[in-house]
Coordinates of N, CA and C and ligand atoms in Angstrom, one line a residue:
X1017 N 0.8 -1.2 0.0 CA 0.0 0.0 0.0 C 0.9 1.3 0.0
X1018 N 0.5 2.3 -0.8 CA 1.3 3.5 -0.9 C 0.7 4.6 0.0
X1019 N 1.5 5.5 0.5 CA 1.0 6.6 1.3 C -0.1 7.4 0.6
X1020 N 0.0 7.5 -0.7 CA -1.0 8.2 -1.5 C -2.4 7.6 -1.5
X1021 N -2.4 6.3 -1.1 CA -3.7 5.6 -1.1 C -4.6 6.0 0.1
X1022 N -4.0 6.6 1.1 CA -4.7 7.1 2.2 C -5.6 8.3 1.7
X1023 N -6.9 8.3 2.0 CA -7.8 9.3 1.5 C -7.5 10.7 1.9
X1024 N -6.9 10.8 3.2 CA -6.6 12.2 3.6 C -5.3 12.7 2.9
X1025 N -4.4 11.8 2.7 CA -3.1 12.1 2.0 C -3.4 12.6 0.6
X1026 N -4.5 12.1 0.0 CA -4.8 12.4 -1.4 C -5.1 13.9 -1.6
X1027 N -5.5 14.6 -0.5 CA -5.9 16.0 -0.6 C -4.7 16.9 -0.1
X1028 N -3.6 16.3 0.3 CA -2.5 17.1 0.8 C -1.5 17.4 -0.4
X1029 N -0.9 18.6 -0.3 CA 0.1 18.9 -1.3 C 1.3 18.1 -1.3
X1030 N 2.2 18.1 -2.3 CA 3.4 17.2 -2.4 C 4.4 17.5 -1.3
X1031 N 4.4 18.8 -0.8 CA 5.4 19.2 0.3 C 4.8 18.9 1.7
X1032 N 3.6 18.7 1.8 CA 3.0 18.5 3.1 C 3.3 17.1 3.7
X1033 N 3.5 17.1 5.0 CA 3.8 15.7 5.6 C 2.6 14.8 5.5
X1034 N 2.8 13.6 5.2 CA 1.7 12.6 5.0 C 1.4 11.8 6.3
X1035 N 0.1 11.5 6.4 CA -0.2 10.6 7.5 C 0.3 9.2 7.2
X1036 N 0.7 8.5 8.3 CA 1.0 7.1 8.2 C -0.2 6.3 7.8
X1037 N 0.1 5.3 7.0 CA -1.0 4.4 6.6 C -1.5 3.7 7.9
X1038 N -2.8 3.8 8.2 CA -3.4 3.2 9.3 C -4.4 2.2 8.8
X1039 N -4.0 0.9 8.7 CA -4.9 0.0 8.1 C -5.4 -1.1 9.0
X1040 N -5.2 -0.9 10.3 CA -5.7 -2.0 11.2 C -6.1 -1.3 12.5
X1041 N -7.2 -1.7 13.1 CA -7.6 -1.2 14.4 C -8.2 -2.3 15.2
X1042 N -8.0 -2.2 16.5 CA -8.6 -3.1 17.5 C -9.8 -2.4 18.1
X1043 N -11.0 -2.9 18.0 CA -12.1 -2.3 18.7 C -12.3 -2.9 20.0
X1044 N -11.9 -2.1 21.0 CA -11.9 -2.7 22.4 C -13.2 -2.3 23.0
X1045 N -14.1 -3.2 23.0 CA -15.5 -2.9 23.4 C -15.7 -2.6 24.9
X1046 N -14.9 -3.2 25.7 CA -15.1 -3.0 27.1 C -13.8 -3.3 27.9
X1047 N -13.7 -2.8 29.1 CA -12.7 -3.3 30.0 C -13.2 -4.4 30.9
X1048 N -14.5 -4.7 30.9 CA -15.0 -5.8 31.7 C -14.5 -7.1 31.3
X1049 N -14.2 -7.9 32.2 CA -13.7 -9.3 31.9 C -14.0 -10.1 33.2
X1050 N -14.4 -11.4 33.1 CA -14.6 -12.2 34.3 C -13.2 -12.6 34.9
X1051 N -12.1 -12.4 34.2 CA -10.8 -12.8 34.7 C -10.0 -11.6 35.2
X1052 N -8.9 -11.9 35.9 CA -8.0 -10.9 36.3 C -6.6 -11.4 36.0
X1053 N -6.3 -11.7 34.7 CA -5.1 -12.3 34.4 C -3.9 -11.4 34.8
X1054 N -2.9 -12.1 35.3 CA -1.6 -11.4 35.7 C -1.0 -10.7 34.6
X1055 N -1.2 -11.2 33.4 CA -0.5 -10.6 32.2 C -1.3 -9.5 31.5
X1056 N -2.5 -9.2 32.1 CA -3.4 -8.3 31.4 C -2.8 -6.9 31.2
X1057 N -2.7 -6.4 30.0 CA -2.1 -5.1 29.8 C -3.1 -3.9 29.8
X1058 N -4.3 -4.2 30.2 CA -5.3 -3.1 30.3 C -6.0 -3.1 31.7
X1059 N -5.5 -3.9 32.6 CA -6.2 -4.0 34.0 C -7.7 -4.3 33.8
X1060 N -8.0 -5.2 32.9 CA -9.4 -5.6 32.7 C -9.8 -6.5 33.9
X1061 N -11.1 -6.6 34.3 CA -11.5 -7.4 35.4 C -13.0 -7.3 35.6
X1062 N -13.5 -8.1 36.5 CA -14.9 -8.1 36.8 C -15.4 -6.7 37.3
X1063 N -14.6 -5.9 37.9 CA -15.0 -4.6 38.4 C -14.6 -3.4 37.4
X1064 N -14.0 -3.8 36.3 CA -13.4 -2.7 35.5 C -14.4 -2.1 34.5
X1065 N -15.5 -2.8 34.2 CA -16.5 -2.2 33.3 C -17.2 -1.0 33.8
X1066 N -17.0 0.1 33.2 CA -17.7 1.3 33.6 C -18.5 1.8 32.4
X1067 N -19.7 2.3 32.7 CA -20.6 2.8 31.6 C -19.8 3.7 30.7
X1068 N -19.1 4.7 31.2 CA -18.4 5.7 30.4 C -17.3 5.1 29.6
X1069 N -16.8 3.9 29.9 CA -15.7 3.3 29.2 C -16.1 2.2 28.2
X1070 N -17.4 2.0 28.2 CA -17.9 1.0 27.3 C -18.0 1.6 25.9
X1071 N -17.7 0.8 24.9 CA -17.7 1.3 23.5 C -19.2 0.9 23.0
X1072 N -19.9 2.0 22.6 CA -21.2 1.8 22.1 C -21.2 1.1 20.7
X1073 N -22.3 0.6 20.3 CA -22.4 0.1 18.9 C -22.1 1.1 17.9
X1074 N -22.6 2.3 18.1 CA -22.3 3.4 17.1 C -20.9 3.8 17.0
X1075 N -20.2 3.9 18.2 CA -18.8 4.3 18.2 C -18.0 3.2 17.5
X1076 N -18.3 1.9 17.8 CA -17.6 0.8 17.2 C -17.7 0.9 15.7
X1077 N -18.9 1.1 15.2 CA -19.1 1.2 13.8 C -18.5 2.4 13.1
X1078 N -18.5 3.5 13.8 CA -17.8 4.7 13.3 C -16.3 4.4 13.1
X1079 N -15.7 3.8 14.1 CA -14.3 3.4 14.0 C -14.1 2.5 12.8
X1080 N -14.9 1.5 12.7 CA -14.8 0.5 11.7 C -14.9 1.1 10.3
X1081 N -15.9 2.0 10.2 CA -16.1 2.7 8.9 C -14.9 3.6 8.6
X1082 N -14.3 4.2 9.6 CA -13.2 5.1 9.4 C -12.0 4.3 8.9
X1083 N -11.7 3.1 9.5 CA -10.6 2.3 9.0 C -10.8 2.0 7.6
X1084 N -12.0 1.6 7.2 CA -12.2 1.2 5.8 C -12.1 2.4 4.8
X1085 N -12.6 3.6 5.3 CA -12.5 4.8 4.5 C -11.0 5.2 4.3
X1086 N -10.3 5.1 5.4 CA -8.9 5.5 5.3 C -8.0 4.5 4.5
X1087 N -8.2 3.2 4.7 CA -7.3 2.3 4.2 C -7.9 1.4 3.0
X1088 N -9.2 1.7 2.7 CA -9.8 0.9 1.6 C -9.9 -0.6 1.9
X1089 N -9.7 -1.4 0.9 CA -9.9 -2.8 1.1 C -8.8 -3.4 2.0
X1090 N -7.7 -2.7 2.2 CA -6.7 -3.2 3.1 C -7.1 -3.0 4.6
X1091 N -8.1 -2.2 4.9 CA -8.5 -1.9 6.2 C -9.0 -3.1 7.0
X1092 N -8.5 -3.3 8.2 CA -8.9 -4.5 9.0 C -9.2 -4.1 10.4
X1093 N -10.2 -4.7 10.9 CA -10.5 -4.5 12.3 C -10.6 -5.9 13.0
X1094 N -10.2 -5.9 14.3 CA -10.4 -7.0 15.1 C -11.1 -6.5 16.4
X1095 N -11.9 -7.4 16.9 CA -12.8 -7.0 18.1 C -12.3 -7.7 19.3
X1096 N -12.1 -6.9 20.4 CA -11.5 -7.4 21.6 C -12.1 -6.7 22.8
X1097 N -11.4 -6.9 24.0 CA -11.8 -6.3 25.2 C -10.6 -6.1 26.1
X1098 N -10.7 -6.3 27.4 CA -11.8 -7.0 28.1 C -12.3 -8.2 27.4
X1099 N -13.5 -8.6 27.7 CA -14.0 -9.8 27.1 C -15.2 -9.3 26.2
X1100 N -15.0 -9.4 24.9 CA -16.0 -8.9 23.9 C -17.3 -9.7 24.0
X1101 N -17.3 -10.9 24.4 CA -18.6 -11.7 24.5 C -19.3 -11.4 25.8
X1102 N -18.8 -10.5 26.7 CA -19.5 -10.1 27.9 C -20.8 -9.5 27.7
X1103 N -21.0 -8.8 26.6 CA -22.3 -8.3 26.1 C -22.5 -8.8 24.7
X1104 N -23.0 -10.0 24.7 CA -23.1 -10.7 23.4 C -24.1 -9.9 22.4
X1105 N -25.1 -9.3 22.9 CA -26.1 -8.6 22.0 C -25.4 -7.4 21.3
X1106 N -24.6 -6.7 22.1 CA -23.8 -5.6 21.5 C -22.9 -6.1 20.4
X1107 N -22.2 -7.2 20.7 CA -21.3 -7.7 19.7 C -22.0 -8.1 18.5
X1108 N -23.1 -8.8 18.6 CA -23.9 -9.3 17.5 C -24.4 -8.1 16.7
X1109 N -24.9 -7.1 17.4 CA -25.4 -6.0 16.6 C -24.4 -5.3 15.8
X1110 N -23.2 -5.1 16.4 CA -22.1 -4.5 15.6 C -21.8 -5.2 14.3
X1111 N -21.7 -6.6 14.4 CA -21.4 -7.4 13.2 C -22.6 -7.3 12.3
X1112 N -23.8 -7.3 12.8 CA -25.0 -7.3 12.0 C -25.1 -6.0 11.1
X1113 N -24.9 -4.9 11.8 CA -24.9 -3.6 11.1 C -23.8 -3.5 10.1
X1114 N -22.6 -4.0 10.5 CA -21.4 -4.0 9.6 C -21.7 -4.8 8.4
X1115 N -22.4 -5.9 8.6 CA -22.7 -6.8 7.5 C -23.7 -6.2 6.5
X1116 N -24.8 -5.5 7.1 CA -25.8 -4.8 6.3 C -25.1 -3.7 5.5
X1117 N -24.1 -3.1 6.1 CA -23.5 -2.0 5.3 C -22.4 -2.5 4.4
X1118 N -22.1 -3.8 4.5 CA -21.1 -4.4 3.7 C -19.7 -3.7 3.9
X1119 N -19.4 -3.5 5.2 CA -18.2 -2.8 5.6 C -17.0 -3.7 5.2
X1120 N -17.1 -5.0 5.6 CA -16.0 -5.9 5.3 C -14.8 -5.6 6.2
X1121 N -13.7 -6.4 6.1 CA -12.5 -6.2 6.8 C -12.4 -6.7 8.2
X1122 N -13.5 -7.5 8.6 CA -13.4 -8.1 10.0 C -12.3 -9.2 10.0
X1123 N -11.3 -9.0 10.8 CA -10.2 -10.0 10.8 C -10.5 -11.1 11.8
X1124 N -11.0 -10.8 13.0 CA -11.3 -11.8 14.0 C -11.9 -11.2 15.2
X1125 N -12.5 -12.0 16.1 CA -12.9 -11.6 17.4 C -12.1 -12.4 18.4
X1126 N -11.6 -11.7 19.4 CA -10.8 -12.4 20.5 C -11.7 -12.7 21.7
X1127 N -11.4 -13.9 22.3 CA -12.2 -14.2 23.5 C -11.3 -15.1 24.4
X1128 N -11.7 -15.1 25.7 CA -11.0 -16.1 26.6 C -11.9 -17.3 26.8
X1129 N -13.0 -17.4 26.1 CA -13.9 -18.6 26.1 C -14.7 -18.8 27.4
X1130 N -14.7 -17.8 28.2 CA -15.4 -18.0 29.5 C -16.9 -18.4 29.3
X1131 N -17.5 -17.9 28.2 CA -18.9 -18.1 28.0 C -19.2 -19.4 27.3
X1132 N -18.2 -20.2 27.0 CA -18.4 -21.5 26.3 C -18.7 -22.6 27.3
X1133 N -19.9 -22.5 27.9 CA -20.3 -23.4 29.0 C -21.0 -24.6 28.4
X1134 N -21.6 -24.6 27.2 CA -22.2 -25.8 26.6 C -22.2 -25.7 25.1
X1135 N -22.2 -26.9 24.5 CA -22.0 -27.0 23.1 C -23.1 -26.2 22.3
X1136 N -24.3 -26.3 22.7 CA -25.4 -25.7 22.0 C -25.2 -24.2 21.9
X1137 N -24.9 -23.6 23.0 CA -24.7 -22.1 23.1 C -23.6 -21.7 22.2
X1138 N -22.5 -22.4 22.2 CA -21.3 -22.0 21.4 C -21.6 -22.1 20.0
X1139 N -22.3 -23.2 19.6 CA -22.6 -23.5 18.2 C -23.6 -22.4 17.7
X1140 N -24.6 -22.1 18.5 CA -25.5 -21.1 18.1 C -24.9 -19.7 17.9
X1141 N -24.1 -19.3 18.8 CA -23.5 -17.9 18.7 C -22.5 -17.8 17.6
X1142 N -21.7 -18.9 17.4 CA -20.7 -18.8 16.3 C -21.4 -18.9 14.9
X1143 N -22.5 -19.6 14.9 CA -23.2 -19.7 13.6 C -23.9 -18.3 13.3
X1144 N -24.4 -17.7 14.3 CA -25.0 -16.4 14.2 C -24.0 -15.4 13.7
X1145 N -22.8 -15.4 14.3 CA -21.8 -14.4 14.0 C -21.2 -14.7 12.6
X1146 N -21.1 -15.9 12.3 CA -20.7 -16.3 10.9 C -21.6 -15.7 9.9
X1147 N -22.9 -15.8 10.1 CA -23.9 -15.2 9.2 C -23.6 -13.7 9.0
X1148 N -23.0 -13.1 10.0 CA -22.7 -11.6 9.9 C -21.3 -11.3 9.6
X1149 N -20.5 -12.3 9.1 CA -19.2 -12.0 8.6 C -18.0 -12.5 9.4
X1150 N -18.3 -13.2 10.5 CA -17.1 -13.7 11.3 C -16.5 -14.9 10.5
X1151 N -15.2 -14.8 10.4 CA -14.4 -15.9 9.7 C -13.4 -16.5 10.6
X1152 N -13.0 -15.7 11.7 CA -12.0 -16.3 12.6 C -12.3 -15.9 14.1
X1153 N -12.1 -16.9 14.9 CA -12.2 -16.7 16.4 C -10.8 -16.9 17.0
X1154 N -10.3 -15.9 17.7 CA -9.1 -16.2 18.4 C -9.4 -16.5 19.9
X1155 N -8.9 -17.6 20.4 CA -9.1 -18.0 21.7 C -7.8 -17.9 22.5
X1156 N -7.8 -17.2 23.6 CA -6.6 -17.0 24.4 C -6.5 -18.2 25.4
X1157 N -5.3 -18.8 25.4 CA -5.1 -19.8 26.4 C -3.6 -19.8 26.8
X1158 N -3.3 -19.6 28.0 CA -2.0 -19.6 28.5 C -2.0 -19.8 30.1
X1159 N -0.9 -19.8 30.6 CA -0.8 -20.0 32.1 C -1.6 -19.0 32.9
X1160 N -1.6 -17.8 32.4 CA -2.3 -16.7 33.1 C -3.8 -16.8 32.9
X1161 N -4.3 -17.0 31.7 CA -5.8 -17.1 31.5 C -6.4 -18.3 32.2
X1162 N -5.6 -19.4 32.2 CA -6.2 -20.6 32.8 C -6.2 -20.6 34.3
X1163 N -5.7 -19.5 34.9 CA -5.9 -19.4 36.3 C -7.3 -19.1 36.6
X1164 N -8.1 -18.6 35.6 CA -9.5 -18.2 35.8 C -10.5 -19.0 35.0
X1165 N -10.1 -19.4 33.8 CA -11.0 -20.0 32.9 C -10.8 -21.5 32.8
X1166 N -11.9 -22.3 33.1 CA -11.7 -23.7 33.0 C -11.2 -24.1 31.6
X1167 N -10.2 -25.0 31.5 CA -9.7 -25.4 30.3 C -10.7 -26.0 29.3
X1168 N -11.7 -26.7 29.9 CA -12.7 -27.4 29.1 C -13.5 -26.4 28.2
X1169 N -13.6 -25.1 28.7 CA -14.3 -24.1 27.9 C -13.5 -23.7 26.7
X1170 N -12.2 -23.6 26.9 CA -11.3 -23.3 25.8 C -11.3 -24.4 24.7
X1171 N -11.3 -25.7 25.2 CA -11.3 -26.8 24.3 C -12.6 -26.9 23.6
X1172 N -13.7 -26.5 24.3 CA -15.0 -26.5 23.6 C -15.1 -25.4 22.5
X1173 N -14.6 -24.2 22.8 CA -14.5 -23.1 21.9 C -13.8 -23.5 20.6
X1174 N -12.6 -24.1 20.8 CA -11.7 -24.5 19.7 C -12.4 -25.6 18.8
X1175 N -13.0 -26.6 19.5 CA -13.6 -27.7 18.7 C -14.8 -27.2 17.9
X1176 N -15.6 -26.3 18.5 CA -16.8 -25.9 17.8 C -16.5 -24.8 16.8
X1177 N -15.6 -24.0 17.1 CA -15.2 -23.0 16.1 C -14.6 -23.7 14.9
X1178 N -13.9 -24.8 15.1 CA -13.4 -25.5 13.9 C -14.5 -26.1 13.1
X1179 N -15.6 -26.6 13.8 CA -16.7 -27.1 13.1 C -17.5 -26.0 12.3
X1180 N -17.7 -24.9 12.9 CA -18.5 -23.9 12.3 C -17.7 -23.0 11.3
X1181 N -16.5 -22.7 11.7 CA -15.7 -21.7 10.9 C -14.7 -22.4 10.0
X1182 N -14.4 -23.6 10.3 CA -13.4 -24.3 9.5 C -12.0 -24.3 10.1
X1183 N -11.1 -25.0 9.6 CA -9.8 -25.1 10.2 C -9.1 -23.8 10.3
X1184 N -9.3 -22.9 9.3 CA -8.6 -21.6 9.3 C -9.4 -20.6 10.1
X1185 N -10.6 -21.0 10.7 CA -11.4 -20.1 11.4 C -11.1 -20.1 12.9
X1186 N -10.1 -20.8 13.3 CA -9.8 -20.8 14.7 C -8.3 -20.5 14.9
X1187 N -8.0 -19.5 15.8 CA -6.7 -19.2 16.1 C -6.5 -19.4 17.6
X1188 N -5.6 -20.3 18.0 CA -5.4 -20.6 19.4 C -4.1 -19.9 19.8
X1189 N -4.2 -19.1 20.9 CA -3.1 -18.4 21.4 C -2.8 -18.8 22.8
X1190 N -2.2 -19.9 23.1 CA -1.2 -20.5 22.3 C -1.4 -22.0 22.2
X1191 N -1.1 -22.6 21.0 CA -1.4 -24.0 20.8 C -0.5 -24.9 21.7
X1192 N 0.8 -24.5 21.9 CA 1.7 -25.3 22.6 C 1.2 -25.4 24.1
X1193 N 0.6 -24.3 24.6 CA 0.1 -24.4 26.0 C -1.1 -25.3 26.0
X1194 N -2.0 -25.2 25.0 CA -3.2 -26.1 25.1 C -2.8 -27.5 25.0
X1195 N -1.8 -27.8 24.3 CA -1.3 -29.2 24.2 C -0.7 -29.7 25.5
X1196 N -0.1 -28.8 26.3 CA 0.5 -29.2 27.5 C 0.3 -28.1 28.6
X1197 N -1.0 -28.0 29.0 CA -1.4 -26.9 29.9 C -0.7 -27.0 31.3
X1198 N -0.5 -25.8 31.9 CA 0.0 -25.7 33.2 C -1.1 -24.9 34.0
X1199 N -1.7 -25.6 35.0 CA -2.8 -25.0 35.7 C -2.3 -24.5 37.1
X1200 N -2.4 -23.2 37.3 CA -1.8 -22.7 38.6 C -2.9 -22.4 39.6
X1201 N -4.1 -22.6 39.3 CA -5.2 -22.1 40.2 C -5.0 -22.7 41.6
X1202 N -4.6 -24.0 41.7 CA -4.5 -24.6 43.0 C -3.1 -24.7 43.5
X1203 N -2.2 -24.0 42.9 CA -0.8 -24.0 43.3 C -0.5 -23.1 44.5
X1204 N 0.6 -23.3 45.2 CA 1.0 -22.3 46.2 C 1.5 -21.1 45.5
X1205 N 1.7 -20.0 46.3 CA 2.2 -18.8 45.7 C 3.6 -19.0 45.0
X1206 N 4.5 -19.7 45.7 CA 5.8 -19.9 45.1 C 5.7 -20.8 43.8
X1207 N 4.9 -21.8 43.8 CA 4.7 -22.6 42.6 C 4.1 -21.8 41.5
X1208 N 3.2 -20.9 41.8 CA 2.5 -20.1 40.8 C 3.6 -19.1 40.2
X1209 N 4.4 -18.5 41.1 CA 5.4 -17.6 40.6 C 6.4 -18.4 39.7
X1210 N 6.8 -19.6 40.0 CA 7.7 -20.3 39.2 C 7.1 -20.7 37.9
X1211 N 5.8 -21.0 37.9 CA 5.1 -21.3 36.6 C 5.1 -20.1 35.7
X1212 N 4.8 -18.9 36.3 CA 4.7 -17.7 35.5 C 6.2 -17.4 35.0
X1213 N 7.2 -17.6 35.8 CA 8.5 -17.3 35.4 C 8.9 -18.2 34.2
X1214 N 8.5 -19.4 34.3 CA 8.9 -20.4 33.2 C 8.2 -19.9 31.9
X1215 N 6.9 -19.5 32.1 CA 6.2 -19.0 30.9 C 6.8 -17.7 30.3
X1216 N 7.3 -16.8 31.2 CA 7.9 -15.6 30.7 C 9.2 -15.9 30.0
X1217 N 9.9 -16.9 30.5 CA 11.2 -17.2 29.9 C 11.0 -17.8 28.5
X1218 N 9.9 -18.4 28.3 CA 9.6 -19.0 27.0 C 9.0 -18.0 26.0
X1219 N 8.2 -17.1 26.6 CA 7.5 -16.2 25.6 C 7.4 -14.8 26.3
X1220 N 7.7 -13.8 25.5 CA 7.6 -12.4 26.1 C 6.2 -12.0 26.2
X1221 N 5.9 -11.1 27.2 CA 4.6 -10.5 27.4 C 4.8 -9.0 27.3
X1222 N 3.8 -8.3 27.0 CA 3.8 -6.8 27.1 C 3.7 -6.4 28.6
X1223 N 4.7 -5.8 29.1 CA 4.7 -5.5 30.5 C 4.0 -4.1 30.7
X1224 N 2.7 -4.1 30.6 CA 1.9 -3.0 30.7 C 0.7 -3.4 31.6
X1225 N 0.0 -2.4 32.1 CA -1.2 -2.7 32.9 C -0.9 -3.5 34.1
X1226 N -1.8 -4.6 34.3 CA -1.6 -5.4 35.5 C -0.3 -6.2 35.5
X1227 N 0.3 -6.4 34.3 CA 1.5 -7.2 34.2 C 2.7 -6.4 34.9
X1228 N 2.5 -5.0 35.0 CA 3.6 -4.3 35.6 C 3.5 -4.5 37.1
X1229 N 2.3 -4.8 37.7 CA 2.2 -5.2 39.1 C 2.6 -6.6 39.4
X1230 N 2.2 -7.5 38.5 CA 2.2 -8.9 38.9 C 3.4 -9.7 38.3
X1231 N 4.0 -9.2 37.2 CA 5.0 -10.0 36.5 C 6.4 -9.4 36.6
X1232 N 6.5 -8.1 36.7 CA 7.8 -7.5 36.7 C 8.7 -8.0 37.8
X1233 N 8.1 -8.3 39.0 CA 8.9 -8.8 40.1 C 9.5 -10.2 39.9
X1234 N 9.0 -10.8 38.9 CA 9.4 -12.2 38.6 C 10.7 -12.2 37.8
X1235 N 11.1 -11.1 37.4 CA 12.3 -11.1 36.5 C 13.6 -11.7 37.1
X1236 N 13.9 -11.5 38.4 CA 15.0 -12.2 38.9 C 14.8 -13.7 38.8
X1237 N 13.6 -14.1 39.0 CA 13.4 -15.6 38.9 C 13.5 -16.1 37.5
X1238 N 13.2 -15.2 36.5 CA 13.3 -15.6 35.1 C 14.8 -15.8 34.8
X1239 N 15.6 -14.8 35.3 CA 17.0 -14.9 35.0 C 17.6 -16.2 35.6
X1240 N 17.1 -16.5 36.8 CA 17.5 -17.8 37.5 C 17.1 -19.0 36.7
X1241 N 15.9 -18.9 36.1 CA 15.3 -20.0 35.4 C 16.1 -20.3 34.1
X1242 N 16.4 -19.1 33.4 CA 17.2 -19.2 32.2 C 18.6 -19.7 32.4
X1243 N 19.1 -19.2 33.6 CA 20.5 -19.6 33.9 C 20.6 -21.1 34.2
X1244 N 19.5 -21.6 34.8 CA 19.5 -23.1 35.1 C 19.5 -23.9 33.8
X1245 N 18.9 -23.2 32.8 CA 18.9 -23.9 31.5 C 20.2 -24.1 30.9
X1246 N 21.2 -23.3 31.3 CA 22.6 -23.4 30.8 C 23.5 -24.3 31.6
X1247 N 23.0 -24.6 32.8 CA 23.9 -25.4 33.6 C 23.5 -26.9 33.7
Ligands
SF4_1210 S1 -8.9 -12.5 29.6 FE1 -7.8 -10.9 28.5 S2 -8.9 -9.0 29.0 FE2 -9.5 -10.5 30.5 S3 -8.1 -10.2 32.2 FE3 -7.2 -11.8 30.9 S4 -5.8 -10.7 29.5 FE4 -7.2 -9.2 30.4

């Protein structure tokens, strides 16, 4: 994509500075989440949803339209939170209107699968959203998320998303964890810290939000963990 393709840049003179191409946006519908993951970079949680911080259907669609107007067919949006499925009717309405307007560009919806409590419900919701343009569901699963979300819900989400959306319609973040999960909910404090340190040594996290409170102090342990790997 060229800078000139941006619709704002098209009206600027050759000497004027150009806007960066902005072709992707995450629509963060809410800060509410049933979990309080230690890695959460936005401090989402059960008490975090505030009326003034909720993204309305209209604001979500305005942002979505804006991305498509600015970046054309290359414009992509993904929908996230907090937990985007916390208010399912809002989520469905956003996709429904976007579908009616033929906005296009929906990349994926992210979820922690907390709502995947039975097959029928998951099947119905994914089929509905597919009708309105959903092609990919991203399911979060790692040592931090599974402190709060039963693993069986993640497994159900993955299985049914594969049935409804196809093999390319499910993105598991992370597959290696799902294959060999480490569940810390019933561990002691020191065991939990060691499990988090091992996860951090394996994969980097954005140290923002709650992660600055809960993970930064583990770094000495990470160094120890990595060091043990050399000896
Ligand atoms: S599931 Fe996601 S949004 Fe919710 S607390 Fe965990 S990292 Fe944050």
